[in-house]
Amino acid sequence: MDVTTDEAAAPWLVVGLGNPGPEYAMNRHNVGFMVADLLAGRTGGRFKRAARAQAQVVEGRMGPPGPGSRRVVLVKPMSYMNLSGGPVNALREFYKVPLSHVVAVHDELDIDYGVLRLKRGGGDNGHNGLKSMTKAMGAEYHRVRCGIGRPPGRMQVADFVLKDFSSVERKELDWFVDRAADAVECLVAEGLERAQNTYNS
């Protein structure tokens, strides 16, 4: 696919998916928020309420200093997971971000805990945040998929994703979130193929 000069120069919209509120902060479903918070810290920014959408945003840059750096808007929708698409699309239109420069960072049931996979486009696999984003703007955005594994035994998926990471999982959680943030930076600065080759496991 050819990329126009305008598209190449456009900012990136990096969306961490999760649910607002302290009761959800350490849920498996909130790993996207965790990655977004870490990326905000790396850019030296703090999340602030967006004027034009039900979301928090940080504006900054990613990549090497100089002409290689990319303008980035980090987003945490504050609408709850199943309504994420509205705020994300409103910000995408406000910042004039092409769909090819949108990245969703989210939990993924069909990947083992601690494993990352990056791709562009595809289905939502029952993930309500992705479902809402796709309904609002189409499916051809990038995804950084953070594996959380399947629920044990007969536990319902909804119960599993809305529980905190286990004590065993928390031992590796900082490393996992850090690696996912690295993958986002690589995707934005160097492209999907390079990021996949480096971080898909």
Short mmCIF file of C-alpha atoms in Angstrom, two decimals:
data_model
loop_
_atom_site.label_atom_id
_atom_site.label_comp_id
_atom_site.label_asym_id
_atom_site.label_seq_id
_atom_site.Cartn_x
_atom_site.Cartn_y
_atom_site.Cartn_z
CA MET A 1 0.00 0.00 0.00
CA ASP A 2 1.41 3.37 -0.98
CA VAL A 3 1.61 5.94 1.80
CA THR A 4 1.08 9.56 0.85
CA THR A 5 3.35 12.31 2.19
CA ASP A 6 0.44 13.74 4.17
CA GLU A 7 -0.29 10.36 5.70
CA ALA A 8 3.35 9.74 6.63
CA ALA A 9 3.48 13.12 8.38
CA ALA A 10 0.20 12.61 10.24
CA PRO A 11 0.23 12.02 13.99
CA TRP A 12 -0.36 8.60 15.54
CA LEU A 13 -3.22 7.82 17.90
CA VAL A 14 -2.23 5.17 20.46
CA VAL A 15 -5.28 3.92 22.35
CA GLY A 16 -4.92 1.99 25.58
CA LEU A 17 -8.17 0.12 26.17
CA GLY A 18 -9.56 -0.32 29.67
CA ASN A 19 -12.23 0.74 32.13
CA PRO A 20 -12.00 3.93 34.22
CA GLY A 21 -12.04 3.84 38.01
CA PRO A 22 -9.76 2.46 40.73
CA GLU A 23 -11.79 -0.74 41.09
CA TYR A 24 -10.71 -1.76 37.56
CA ALA A 25 -7.12 -0.51 37.67
CA MET A 26 -5.37 -3.88 38.02
CA ASN A 27 -7.87 -5.98 36.04
CA ARG A 28 -6.62 -8.10 33.15
CA HIS A 29 -8.97 -6.08 30.92
CA ASN A 30 -7.00 -2.92 31.80
CA VAL A 31 -3.58 -3.89 30.51
CA GLY A 32 -4.06 -1.34 27.70
CA PHE A 33 -4.39 1.45 30.29
CA MET A 34 -1.22 0.19 32.01
CA VAL A 35 0.75 0.38 28.76
CA ALA A 36 -0.63 3.85 27.98
CA ASP A 37 0.35 5.08 31.45
CA LEU A 38 3.90 3.80 30.98
CA LEU A 39 4.16 5.42 27.54
CA ALA A 40 2.92 8.72 28.99
CA GLY A 41 5.66 8.55 31.60
CA ARG A 42 8.26 7.90 28.91
CA THR A 43 7.14 10.96 26.95
CA GLY A 44 7.19 13.08 30.10
CA GLY A 45 3.47 13.82 29.84
CA ARG A 46 0.48 13.48 32.12
CA PHE A 47 -2.95 12.42 31.07
CA LYS A 48 -5.46 15.28 30.97
CA ARG A 49 -9.14 15.33 30.20
CA ALA A 50 -9.78 15.80 26.49
CA ALA A 51 -11.91 18.82 25.61
CA ARG A 52 -13.59 17.12 22.65
CA ALA A 53 -14.19 13.54 23.79
CA GLN A 54 -14.86 11.41 26.83
CA ALA A 55 -11.21 10.46 27.18
CA GLN A 56 -7.87 11.40 28.69
CA VAL A 57 -5.02 12.33 26.37
CA VAL A 58 -1.29 13.04 26.34
CA GLU A 59 0.45 14.62 23.36
CA GLY A 60 4.11 13.81 22.81
CA ARG A 61 6.67 12.29 20.48
CA MET A 62 8.08 8.80 19.97
CA GLY A 63 11.19 7.57 18.24
CA PRO A 64 14.70 8.98 17.94
CA PRO A 65 15.19 12.72 18.44
CA GLY A 66 15.10 14.83 15.30
CA PRO A 67 13.32 14.16 12.01
CA GLY A 68 12.81 10.48 12.87
CA SER A 69 10.51 11.21 15.79
CA ARG A 70 6.76 10.85 15.40
CA ARG A 71 4.01 12.99 16.87
CA VAL A 72 1.79 10.81 19.04
CA VAL A 73 -1.47 11.28 20.93
CA LEU A 74 -1.93 8.74 23.73
CA VAL A 75 -5.57 8.05 24.58
CA LYS A 76 -7.41 6.38 27.44
CA PRO A 77 -11.17 6.33 26.69
CA MET A 78 -13.19 7.14 29.82
CA SER A 79 -16.44 5.74 28.42
CA TYR A 80 -16.06 2.14 29.62
CA MET A 81 -14.81 -0.56 27.31
CA ASN A 82 -17.92 -1.27 25.25
CA LEU A 83 -18.28 2.41 24.24
CA SER A 84 -14.62 3.12 23.42
CA GLY A 85 -15.20 3.71 19.71
CA GLY A 86 -17.04 7.03 20.01
CA PRO A 87 -14.34 8.91 21.95
CA VAL A 88 -11.54 7.33 19.89
CA ASN A 89 -13.10 8.26 16.56
CA ALA A 90 -13.86 11.80 17.75
CA LEU A 91 -10.20 12.27 18.65
CA ARG A 92 -9.06 10.63 15.41
CA GLU A 93 -11.09 13.16 13.44
CA PHE A 94 -9.97 16.10 15.59
CA TYR A 95 -6.27 15.28 15.22
CA LYS A 96 -6.74 14.26 11.54
CA VAL A 97 -5.25 10.79 12.09
CA PRO A 98 -5.60 8.27 9.23
CA LEU A 99 -6.86 4.84 10.28
CA SER A 100 -3.44 3.42 9.39
CA HIS A 101 -1.96 5.49 12.25
CA VAL A 102 -4.34 4.23 14.94
CA VAL A 103 -3.01 1.64 17.42
CA ALA A 104 -5.19 -0.21 19.92
CA VAL A 105 -3.38 -1.79 22.88
CA HIS A 106 -5.58 -4.47 24.47
CA ASP A 107 -5.84 -7.75 26.33
CA GLU A 108 -6.17 -10.91 24.23
CA LEU A 109 -7.70 -14.15 25.53
CA ASP A 110 -6.43 -16.42 22.75
CA ILE A 111 -2.76 -15.68 23.46
CA ASP A 112 -0.88 -17.04 26.47
CA TYR A 113 -0.11 -14.68 29.31
CA GLY A 114 3.01 -12.61 28.69
CA VAL A 115 3.02 -13.12 24.91
CA LEU A 116 2.67 -10.21 22.48
CA ARG A 117 1.33 -10.23 18.92
CA LEU A 118 1.04 -7.25 16.59
CA LYS A 119 -1.15 -7.02 13.52
CA ARG A 120 -3.25 -4.66 11.45
CA GLY A 121 -6.95 -5.25 10.84
CA GLY A 122 -8.94 -8.37 11.58
CA GLY A 123 -11.87 -9.31 13.78
CA ASP A 124 -12.59 -8.34 17.36
CA ASN A 125 -12.57 -11.90 18.83
CA GLY A 126 -15.38 -10.89 21.18
CA HIS A 127 -13.43 -7.97 22.66
CA ASN A 128 -15.95 -5.22 23.34
CA GLY A 129 -13.42 -2.40 23.04
CA LEU A 130 -12.29 -3.54 19.60
CA LYS A 131 -15.89 -4.19 18.58
CA SER A 132 -16.82 -0.60 19.46
CA MET A 133 -13.76 0.88 17.70
CA THR A 134 -14.40 -1.15 14.55
CA LYS A 135 -18.05 -0.16 14.48
CA ALA A 136 -17.08 3.52 14.79
CA MET A 137 -14.32 3.68 12.19
CA GLY A 138 -13.61 0.37 10.44
CA ALA A 139 -11.21 -2.47 11.24
CA GLU A 140 -7.98 -1.44 9.50
CA TYR A 141 -6.15 -0.11 12.56
CA HIS A 142 -3.13 -1.66 14.27
CA ARG A 143 -3.45 -3.86 17.34
CA VAL A 144 -0.87 -4.62 20.01
CA ARG A 145 -2.38 -7.75 21.51
CA CYS A 146 -1.29 -8.51 25.07
CA GLY A 147 -1.93 -12.15 25.91
CA ILE A 148 -3.79 -12.91 29.13
CA GLY A 149 -4.69 -16.56 28.41
CA ARG A 150 -8.04 -18.28 28.81
CA PRO A 151 -10.06 -18.48 32.04
CA PRO A 152 -9.40 -21.58 34.15
CA GLY A 153 -12.00 -24.30 34.49
CA ARG A 154 -15.54 -23.08 33.96
CA MET A 155 -14.93 -19.45 34.89
CA GLN A 156 -16.85 -17.07 32.64
CA VAL A 157 -14.80 -14.87 30.34
CA ALA A 158 -16.42 -11.70 31.73
CA ASP A 159 -15.45 -12.68 35.27
CA PHE A 160 -11.90 -13.58 34.23
CA VAL A 161 -11.08 -10.34 32.39
CA LEU A 162 -12.55 -8.21 35.19
CA LYS A 163 -10.42 -9.87 37.86
CA ASP A 164 -7.00 -8.56 38.87
CA PHE A 165 -3.90 -10.30 37.60
CA SER A 166 -2.99 -13.19 39.89
CA SER A 167 -0.08 -12.99 42.32
CA VAL A 168 1.96 -15.24 40.01
CA GLU A 169 1.13 -13.09 36.97
CA ARG A 170 2.01 -9.89 38.82
CA LYS A 171 5.60 -11.07 39.19
CA GLU A 172 6.01 -10.63 35.43
CA LEU A 173 3.49 -7.85 34.86
CA ASP A 174 5.94 -4.92 34.93
CA TRP A 175 8.17 -6.70 32.41
CA PHE A 176 5.17 -7.52 30.21
CA VAL A 177 3.83 -3.94 30.23
CA ASP A 178 7.32 -2.59 29.55
CA ARG A 179 7.76 -4.91 26.56
CA ALA A 180 4.34 -3.94 25.19
CA ALA A 181 5.28 -0.25 25.46
CA ASP A 182 8.53 -1.01 23.60
CA ALA A 183 6.49 -2.73 20.88
CA VAL A 184 4.24 0.32 20.47
CA GLU A 185 7.27 2.60 20.14
CA CYS A 186 8.83 0.30 17.55
CA LEU A 187 5.58 0.10 15.57
CA VAL A 188 5.20 3.89 15.47
CA ALA A 189 8.85 4.66 14.71
CA GLU A 190 9.85 1.74 12.47
CA GLY A 191 6.69 0.18 11.08
CA LEU A 192 4.61 -2.94 11.59
CA GLU A 193 6.93 -5.47 9.94
CA ARG A 194 9.92 -4.47 12.06
CA ALA A 195 7.79 -4.49 15.22
CA GLN A 196 6.35 -7.92 14.39
CA ASN A 197 9.79 -9.38 13.70
CA THR A 198 11.08 -8.03 17.00
CA TYR A 199 8.15 -8.55 19.38
CA ASN A 200 5.83 -11.24 18.03
CA SER A 201 6.56 -14.35 20.05
#
